[in-house]
């Protein structure tokens, strides 16, 4: 665990978050600066800084994150209408917290390109 990483602290329950999903490998919680009516972050409990740092042994965990995204999108009622899944990698892409995380955004229309 990176002792300065806010997401590691959330995963270890040292910082409160509004958790919407949890299993042994991943945690999902409400984003504190939501960009849509539904905006959750899905993180591996294992510290991985960026998508560039993912290894083959992380493949099952990443698949579990996407399955959890689908489950939460369905539970929140945005699966049928549509939702967006975003992973930012490094500063130029908008990554602010250097712990891999997947954004689930829904509950409103989105345009393309995103930004």
mmCIF file with all atom_site columns, N, CA and C in Angstrom, residues 11-63:
data_model
loop_
_atom_site.group_PDB
_atom_site.id
_atom_site.type_symbol
_atom_site.label_atom_id
_atom_site.label_alt_id
_atom_site.label_comp_id
_atom_site.label_asym_id
_atom_site.label_entity_id
_atom_site.label_seq_id
_atom_site.pdbx_PDB_ins_code
_atom_site.Cartn_x
_atom_site.Cartn_y
_atom_site.Cartn_z
_atom_site.occupancy
_atom_site.B_iso_or_equiv
_atom_site.pdbx_formal_charge
_atom_site.auth_seq_id
_atom_site.auth_comp_id
_atom_site.auth_asym_id
_atom_site.auth_atom_id
_atom_site.pdbx_PDB_model_num
ATOM 1   N N  . UNK A 1 11 ? -9.629  2.250   0.570   1.00 0.00 ? 11 UNK A N  1
ATOM 2   C CA . UNK A 1 11 ? -9.714  0.786   0.490   1.00 0.00 ? 11 UNK A CA 1
ATOM 3   C C  . UNK A 1 11 ? -9.470  0.128   1.842   1.00 0.00 ? 11 UNK A C  1
ATOM 4   N N  . UNK A 1 12 ? -8.593  0.731   2.645   1.00 0.00 ? 12 UNK A N  1
ATOM 5   C CA . UNK A 1 12 ? -8.267  0.199   3.980   1.00 0.00 ? 12 UNK A CA 1
ATOM 6   C C  . UNK A 1 12 ? -9.221  0.720   5.060   1.00 0.00 ? 12 UNK A C  1
ATOM 7   N N  . UNK A 1 13 ? -10.242 1.497   4.638   1.00 0.00 ? 13 UNK A N  1
ATOM 8   C CA . UNK A 1 13 ? -11.260 2.054   5.557   1.00 0.00 ? 13 UNK A CA 1
ATOM 9   C C  . UNK A 1 13 ? -10.680 3.069   6.543   1.00 0.00 ? 13 UNK A C  1
ATOM 10  N N  . UNK A 1 14 ? -9.579  3.702   6.162   1.00 0.00 ? 14 UNK A N  1
ATOM 11  C CA . UNK A 1 14 ? -8.997  4.754   7.003   1.00 0.00 ? 14 UNK A CA 1
ATOM 12  C C  . UNK A 1 14 ? -9.616  6.113   6.684   1.00 0.00 ? 14 UNK A C  1
ATOM 13  N N  . UNK A 1 15 ? -10.274 6.200   5.535   1.00 0.00 ? 15 UNK A N  1
ATOM 14  C CA . UNK A 1 15 ? -11.022 7.385   5.126   1.00 0.00 ? 15 UNK A CA 1
ATOM 15  C C  . UNK A 1 15 ? -12.405 6.902   4.711   1.00 0.00 ? 15 UNK A C  1
ATOM 16  N N  . UNK A 1 16 ? -13.438 7.590   5.175   1.00 0.00 ? 16 UNK A N  1
ATOM 17  C CA . UNK A 1 16 ? -14.805 7.215   4.825   1.00 0.00 ? 16 UNK A CA 1
ATOM 18  C C  . UNK A 1 16 ? -15.116 7.533   3.373   1.00 0.00 ? 16 UNK A C  1
ATOM 19  N N  . UNK A 1 17 ? -15.949 6.697   2.796   1.00 0.00 ? 17 UNK A N  1
ATOM 20  C CA . UNK A 1 17 ? -16.465 6.908   1.451   1.00 0.00 ? 17 UNK A CA 1
ATOM 21  C C  . UNK A 1 17 ? -17.846 6.278   1.392   1.00 0.00 ? 17 UNK A C  1
ATOM 22  N N  . UNK A 1 18 ? -18.660 6.745   0.468   1.00 0.00 ? 18 UNK A N  1
ATOM 23  C CA . UNK A 1 18 ? -19.982 6.171   0.268   1.00 0.00 ? 18 UNK A CA 1
ATOM 24  C C  . UNK A 1 18 ? -19.841 4.967   -0.662  1.00 0.00 ? 18 UNK A C  1
ATOM 25  N N  . UNK A 1 19 ? -19.629 3.811   -0.067  1.00 0.00 ? 19 UNK A N  1
ATOM 26  C CA . UNK A 1 19 ? -19.363 2.584   -0.810  1.00 0.00 ? 19 UNK A CA 1
ATOM 27  C C  . UNK A 1 19 ? -20.646 2.060   -1.457  1.00 0.00 ? 19 UNK A C  1
ATOM 28  N N  . UNK A 1 20 ? -20.539 1.704   -2.745  1.00 0.00 ? 20 UNK A N  1
ATOM 29  C CA . UNK A 1 20 ? -21.679 1.139   -3.463  1.00 0.00 ? 20 UNK A CA 1
ATOM 30  C C  . UNK A 1 20 ? -21.435 -0.306  -3.874  1.00 0.00 ? 20 UNK A C  1
ATOM 31  N N  . UNK A 1 21 ? -20.183 -0.752  -3.785  1.00 0.00 ? 21 UNK A N  1
ATOM 32  C CA . UNK A 1 21 ? -19.845 -2.132  -4.149  1.00 0.00 ? 21 UNK A CA 1
ATOM 33  C C  . UNK A 1 21 ? -18.516 -2.473  -3.498  1.00 0.00 ? 21 UNK A C  1
ATOM 34  N N  . UNK A 1 22 ? -18.407 -3.713  -3.019  1.00 0.00 ? 22 UNK A N  1
ATOM 35  C CA . UNK A 1 22 ? -17.132 -4.172  -2.483  1.00 0.00 ? 22 UNK A CA 1
ATOM 36  C C  . UNK A 1 22 ? -17.063 -5.682  -2.558  1.00 0.00 ? 22 UNK A C  1
ATOM 37  N N  . UNK A 1 23 ? -15.884 -6.174  -2.922  1.00 0.00 ? 23 UNK A N  1
ATOM 38  C CA . UNK A 1 23 ? -15.562 -7.591  -2.783  1.00 0.00 ? 23 UNK A CA 1
ATOM 39  C C  . UNK A 1 23 ? -14.115 -7.677  -2.302  1.00 0.00 ? 23 UNK A C  1
ATOM 40  N N  . UNK A 1 24 ? -13.524 -8.838  -2.354  1.00 0.00 ? 24 UNK A N  1
ATOM 41  C CA . UNK A 1 24 ? -12.178 -9.009  -1.800  1.00 0.00 ? 24 UNK A CA 1
ATOM 42  C C  . UNK A 1 24 ? -11.099 -8.245  -2.572  1.00 0.00 ? 24 UNK A C  1
ATOM 43  N N  . UNK A 1 25 ? -11.347 -7.927  -3.846  1.00 0.00 ? 25 UNK A N  1
ATOM 44  C CA . UNK A 1 25 ? -10.325 -7.292  -4.680  1.00 0.00 ? 25 UNK A CA 1
ATOM 45  C C  . UNK A 1 25 ? -10.599 -5.847  -5.048  1.00 0.00 ? 25 UNK A C  1
ATOM 46  N N  . UNK A 1 26 ? -11.865 -5.442  -5.038  1.00 0.00 ? 26 UNK A N  1
ATOM 47  C CA . UNK A 1 26 ? -12.204 -4.100  -5.525  1.00 0.00 ? 26 UNK A CA 1
ATOM 48  C C  . UNK A 1 26 ? -13.192 -3.395  -4.609  1.00 0.00 ? 26 UNK A C  1
ATOM 49  N N  . UNK A 1 27 ? -13.233 -2.086  -4.776  1.00 0.00 ? 27 UNK A N  1
ATOM 50  C CA . UNK A 1 27 ? -14.135 -1.235  -4.008  1.00 0.00 ? 27 UNK A CA 1
ATOM 51  C C  . UNK A 1 27 ? -14.671 -0.177  -4.959  1.00 0.00 ? 27 UNK A C  1
ATOM 52  N N  . UNK A 1 28 ? -15.956 0.147   -4.822  1.00 0.00 ? 28 UNK A N  1
ATOM 53  C CA . UNK A 1 28 ? -16.563 1.220   -5.614  1.00 0.00 ? 28 UNK A CA 1
ATOM 54  C C  . UNK A 1 28 ? -17.265 2.180   -4.671  1.00 0.00 ? 28 UNK A C  1
ATOM 55  N N  . UNK A 1 29 ? -17.121 3.465   -4.970  1.00 0.00 ? 29 UNK A N  1
ATOM 56  C CA . UNK A 1 29 ? -17.698 4.485   -4.101  1.00 0.00 ? 29 UNK A CA 1
ATOM 57  C C  . UNK A 1 29 ? -18.065 5.716   -4.924  1.00 0.00 ? 29 UNK A C  1
ATOM 58  N N  . UNK A 1 30 ? -18.914 6.561   -4.334  1.00 0.00 ? 30 UNK A N  1
ATOM 59  C CA . UNK A 1 30 ? -19.351 7.785   -5.005  1.00 0.00 ? 30 UNK A CA 1
ATOM 60  C C  . UNK A 1 30 ? -18.184 8.757   -5.148  1.00 0.00 ? 30 UNK A C  1
ATOM 61  N N  . UNK A 1 31 ? -18.103 9.372   -6.313  1.00 0.00 ? 31 UNK A N  1
ATOM 62  C CA . UNK A 1 31 ? -17.094 10.396  -6.565  1.00 0.00 ? 31 UNK A CA 1
ATOM 63  C C  . UNK A 1 31 ? -17.463 11.641  -5.768  1.00 0.00 ? 31 UNK A C  1
ATOM 64  N N  . UNK A 1 32 ? -16.478 12.287  -5.148  1.00 0.00 ? 32 UNK A N  1
ATOM 65  C CA . UNK A 1 32 ? -16.771 13.473  -4.343  1.00 0.00 ? 32 UNK A CA 1
ATOM 66  C C  . UNK A 1 32 ? -16.998 14.720  -5.200  1.00 0.00 ? 32 UNK A C  1
ATOM 67  N N  . UNK A 1 33 ? -16.625 14.661  -6.477  1.00 0.00 ? 33 UNK A N  1
ATOM 68  C CA . UNK A 1 33 ? -16.898 15.761  -7.411  1.00 0.00 ? 33 UNK A CA 1
ATOM 69  C C  . UNK A 1 33 ? -17.621 15.192  -8.633  1.00 0.00 ? 33 UNK A C  1
ATOM 70  N N  . UNK A 1 34 ? -18.885 14.777  -8.451  1.00 0.00 ? 34 UNK A N  1
ATOM 71  C CA . UNK A 1 34 ? -19.578 14.080  -9.543  1.00 0.00 ? 34 UNK A CA 1
ATOM 72  C C  . UNK A 1 34 ? -19.753 14.944  -10.795 1.00 0.00 ? 34 UNK A C  1
ATOM 73  N N  . UNK A 1 35 ? -19.562 14.316  -11.937 1.00 0.00 ? 35 UNK A N  1
ATOM 74  C CA . UNK A 1 35 ? -19.726 14.956  -13.230 1.00 0.00 ? 35 UNK A CA 1
ATOM 75  C C  . UNK A 1 35 ? -21.010 14.513  -13.919 1.00 0.00 ? 35 UNK A C  1
ATOM 76  N N  . UNK A 1 36 ? -21.793 13.691  -13.232 1.00 0.00 ? 36 UNK A N  1
ATOM 77  C CA . UNK A 1 36 ? -23.068 13.192  -13.742 1.00 0.00 ? 36 UNK A CA 1
ATOM 78  C C  . UNK A 1 36 ? -23.898 12.768  -12.534 1.00 0.00 ? 36 UNK A C  1
ATOM 79  N N  . UNK A 1 37 ? -25.218 12.625  -12.708 1.00 0.00 ? 37 UNK A N  1
ATOM 80  C CA . UNK A 1 37 ? -26.043 12.181  -11.581 1.00 0.00 ? 37 UNK A CA 1
ATOM 81  C C  . UNK A 1 37 ? -25.573 10.862  -10.959 1.00 0.00 ? 37 UNK A C  1
ATOM 82  N N  . UNK A 1 38 ? -25.074 9.968   -11.786 1.00 0.00 ? 38 UNK A N  1
ATOM 83  C CA . UNK A 1 38 ? -24.452 8.728   -11.312 1.00 0.00 ? 38 UNK A CA 1
ATOM 84  C C  . UNK A 1 38 ? -22.971 8.841   -11.644 1.00 0.00 ? 38 UNK A C  1
ATOM 85  N N  . UNK A 1 39 ? -22.123 8.872   -10.620 1.00 0.00 ? 39 UNK A N  1
ATOM 86  C CA . UNK A 1 39 ? -20.675 8.952   -10.848 1.00 0.00 ? 39 UNK A CA 1
ATOM 87  C C  . UNK A 1 39 ? -19.976 8.212   -9.713  1.00 0.00 ? 39 UNK A C  1
ATOM 88  N N  . UNK A 1 40 ? -19.495 7.028   -10.036 1.00 0.00 ? 40 UNK A N  1
ATOM 89  C CA . UNK A 1 40 ? -18.817 6.173   -9.066  1.00 0.00 ? 40 UNK A CA 1
ATOM 90  C C  . UNK A 1 40 ? -17.413 5.871   -9.554  1.00 0.00 ? 40 UNK A C  1
ATOM 91  N N  . UNK A 1 41 ? -16.533 5.622   -8.607  1.00 0.00 ? 41 UNK A N  1
ATOM 92  C CA . UNK A 1 41 ? -15.164 5.203   -8.902  1.00 0.00 ? 41 UNK A CA 1
ATOM 93  C C  . UNK A 1 41 ? -14.985 3.768   -8.447  1.00 0.00 ? 41 UNK A C  1
ATOM 94  N N  . UNK A 1 42 ? -14.376 2.964   -9.286  1.00 0.00 ? 42 UNK A N  1
ATOM 95  C CA . UNK A 1 42 ? -14.081 1.559   -9.002  1.00 0.00 ? 42 UNK A CA 1
ATOM 96  C C  . UNK A 1 42 ? -12.573 1.430   -8.940  1.00 0.00 ? 42 UNK A C  1
ATOM 97  N N  . UNK A 1 43 ? -12.076 0.920   -7.816  1.00 0.00 ? 43 UNK A N  1
ATOM 98  C CA . UNK A 1 43 ? -10.625 0.818   -7.635  1.00 0.00 ? 43 UNK A CA 1
ATOM 99  C C  . UNK A 1 43 ? -10.234 -0.604  -7.252  1.00 0.00 ? 43 UNK A C  1
ATOM 100 N N  . UNK A 1 44 ? -9.046  -1.033  -7.688  1.00 0.00 ? 44 UNK A N  1
ATOM 101 C CA . UNK A 1 44 ? -8.504  -2.261  -7.117  1.00 0.00 ? 44 UNK A CA 1
ATOM 102 C C  . UNK A 1 44 ? -8.016  -1.946  -5.701  1.00 0.00 ? 44 UNK A C  1
ATOM 103 N N  . UNK A 1 45 ? -8.151  -2.889  -4.801  1.00 0.00 ? 45 UNK A N  1
ATOM 104 C CA . UNK A 1 45 ? -7.614  -2.677  -3.455  1.00 0.00 ? 45 UNK A CA 1
ATOM 105 C C  . UNK A 1 45 ? -6.088  -2.707  -3.475  1.00 0.00 ? 45 UNK A C  1
ATOM 106 N N  . UNK A 1 46 ? -5.538  -3.369  -4.469  1.00 0.00 ? 46 UNK A N  1
ATOM 107 C CA . UNK A 1 46 ? -4.090  -3.386  -4.681  1.00 0.00 ? 46 UNK A CA 1
ATOM 108 C C  . UNK A 1 46 ? -3.681  -2.056  -5.312  1.00 0.00 ? 46 UNK A C  1
ATOM 109 N N  . UNK A 1 47 ? -2.627  -1.448  -4.799  1.00 0.00 ? 47 UNK A N  1
ATOM 110 C CA . UNK A 1 47 ? -2.176  -0.174  -5.357  1.00 0.00 ? 47 UNK A CA 1
ATOM 111 C C  . UNK A 1 47 ? -1.485  -0.395  -6.693  1.00 0.00 ? 47 UNK A C  1
ATOM 112 N N  . UNK A 1 48 ? -2.043  0.222   -7.721  1.00 0.00 ? 48 UNK A N  1
ATOM 113 C CA . UNK A 1 48 ? -1.450  0.262   -9.060  1.00 0.00 ? 48 UNK A CA 1
ATOM 114 C C  . UNK A 1 48 ? -1.585  1.715   -9.495  1.00 0.00 ? 48 UNK A C  1
ATOM 115 N N  . UNK A 1 49 ? -0.485  2.378   -9.793  1.00 0.00 ? 49 UNK A N  1
ATOM 116 C CA . UNK A 1 49 ? -0.536  3.822   -10.037 1.00 0.00 ? 49 UNK A CA 1
ATOM 117 C C  . UNK A 1 49 ? -1.296  4.223   -11.291 1.00 0.00 ? 49 UNK A C  1
ATOM 118 N N  . UNK A 1 50 ? -0.965  3.642   -12.428 1.00 0.00 ? 50 UNK A N  1
ATOM 119 C CA . UNK A 1 50 ? -1.611  4.024   -13.682 1.00 0.00 ? 50 UNK A CA 1
ATOM 120 C C  . UNK A 1 50 ? -1.907  2.778   -14.501 1.00 0.00 ? 50 UNK A C  1
ATOM 121 N N  . UNK A 1 51 ? -2.663  2.970   -15.550 1.00 0.00 ? 51 UNK A N  1
ATOM 122 C CA . UNK A 1 51 ? -2.934  1.870   -16.466 1.00 0.00 ? 51 UNK A CA 1
ATOM 123 C C  . UNK A 1 51 ? -1.640  1.333   -17.072 1.00 0.00 ? 51 UNK A C  1
ATOM 124 N N  . UNK A 1 52 ? -0.620  2.176   -17.184 1.00 0.00 ? 52 UNK A N  1
ATOM 125 C CA . UNK A 1 52 ? 0.680   1.746   -17.702 1.00 0.00 ? 52 UNK A CA 1
ATOM 126 C C  . UNK A 1 52 ? 1.364   0.730   -16.785 1.00 0.00 ? 52 UNK A C  1
ATOM 127 N N  . UNK A 1 53 ? 0.932   0.672   -15.529 1.00 0.00 ? 53 UNK A N  1
ATOM 128 C CA . UNK A 1 53 ? 1.552   -0.225  -14.555 1.00 0.00 ? 53 UNK A CA 1
ATOM 129 C C  . UNK A 1 53 ? 0.816   -1.559  -14.391 1.00 0.00 ? 53 UNK A C  1
ATOM 130 N N  . UNK A 1 54 ? -0.247  -1.758  -15.152 1.00 0.00 ? 54 UNK A N  1
ATOM 131 C CA . UNK A 1 54 ? -1.007  -3.010  -15.098 1.00 0.00 ? 54 UNK A CA 1
ATOM 132 C C  . UNK A 1 54 ? -0.152  -4.145  -15.652 1.00 0.00 ? 54 UNK A C  1
ATOM 133 N N  . UNK A 1 55 ? -0.245  -5.298  -15.014 1.00 0.00 ? 55 UNK A N  1
ATOM 134 C CA . UNK A 1 55 ? 0.477   -6.500  -15.444 1.00 0.00 ? 55 UNK A CA 1
ATOM 135 C C  . UNK A 1 55 ? -0.524  -7.598  -15.793 1.00 0.00 ? 55 UNK A C  1
ATOM 136 N N  . UNK A 1 56 ? -0.070  -8.606  -16.488 1.00 0.00 ? 56 UNK A N  1
ATOM 137 C CA . UNK A 1 56 ? -0.943  -9.724  -16.874 1.00 0.00 ? 56 UNK A CA 1
ATOM 138 C C  . UNK A 1 56 ? -1.645  -10.340 -15.670 1.00 0.00 ? 56 UNK A C  1
ATOM 139 N N  . UNK A 1 57 ? -0.939  -10.402 -14.545 1.00 0.00 ? 57 UNK A N  1
ATOM 140 C CA . UNK A 1 57 ? -1.547  -11.004 -13.348 1.00 0.00 ? 57 UNK A CA 1
ATOM 141 C C  . UNK A 1 57 ? -2.696  -10.155 -12.785 1.00 0.00 ? 57 UNK A C  1
ATOM 142 N N  . UNK A 1 58 ? -2.876  -8.939  -13.295 1.00 0.00 ? 58 UNK A N  1
ATOM 143 C CA . UNK A 1 58 ? -3.976  -8.074  -12.874 1.00 0.00 ? 58 UNK A CA 1
ATOM 144 C C  . UNK A 1 58 ? -5.222  -8.237  -13.742 1.00 0.00 ? 58 UNK A C  1
ATOM 145 N N  . UNK A 1 59 ? -5.154  -9.090  -14.753 1.00 0.00 ? 59 UNK A N  1
ATOM 146 C CA . UNK A 1 59 ? -6.256  -9.218  -15.722 1.00 0.00 ? 59 UNK A CA 1
ATOM 147 C C  . UNK A 1 59 ? -7.570  -9.635  -15.064 1.00 0.00 ? 59 UNK A C  1
ATOM 148 N N  . UNK A 1 60 ? -7.549  -10.605 -14.171 1.00 0.00 ? 60 UNK A N  1
ATOM 149 C CA . UNK A 1 60 ? -8.791  -11.043 -13.523 1.00 0.00 ? 60 UNK A CA 1
ATOM 150 C C  . UNK A 1 60 ? -9.404  -9.923  -12.692 1.00 0.00 ? 60 UNK A C  1
ATOM 151 N N  . UNK A 1 61 ? -8.577  -9.182  -11.998 1.00 0.00 ? 61 UNK A N  1
ATOM 152 C CA . UNK A 1 61 ? -9.068  -8.076  -11.186 1.00 0.00 ? 61 UNK A CA 1
ATOM 153 C C  . UNK A 1 61 ? -9.714  -7.009  -12.072 1.00 0.00 ? 61 UNK A C  1
ATOM 154 N N  . UNK A 1 62 ? -9.110  -6.705  -13.204 1.00 0.00 ? 62 UNK A N  1
ATOM 155 C CA . UNK A 1 62 ? -9.681  -5.709  -14.112 1.00 0.00 ? 62 UNK A CA 1
ATOM 156 C C  . UNK A 1 62 ? -11.003 -6.181  -14.688 1.00 0.00 ? 62 UNK A C  1
ATOM 157 N N  . UNK A 1 63 ? -11.085 -7.456  -15.014 1.00 0.00 ? 63 UNK A N  1
ATOM 158 C CA . UNK A 1 63 ? -12.352 -8.009  -15.500 1.00 0.00 ? 63 UNK A CA 1
ATOM 159 C C  . UNK A 1 63 ? -13.419 -7.921  -14.414 1.00 0.00 ? 63 UNK A C  1
#
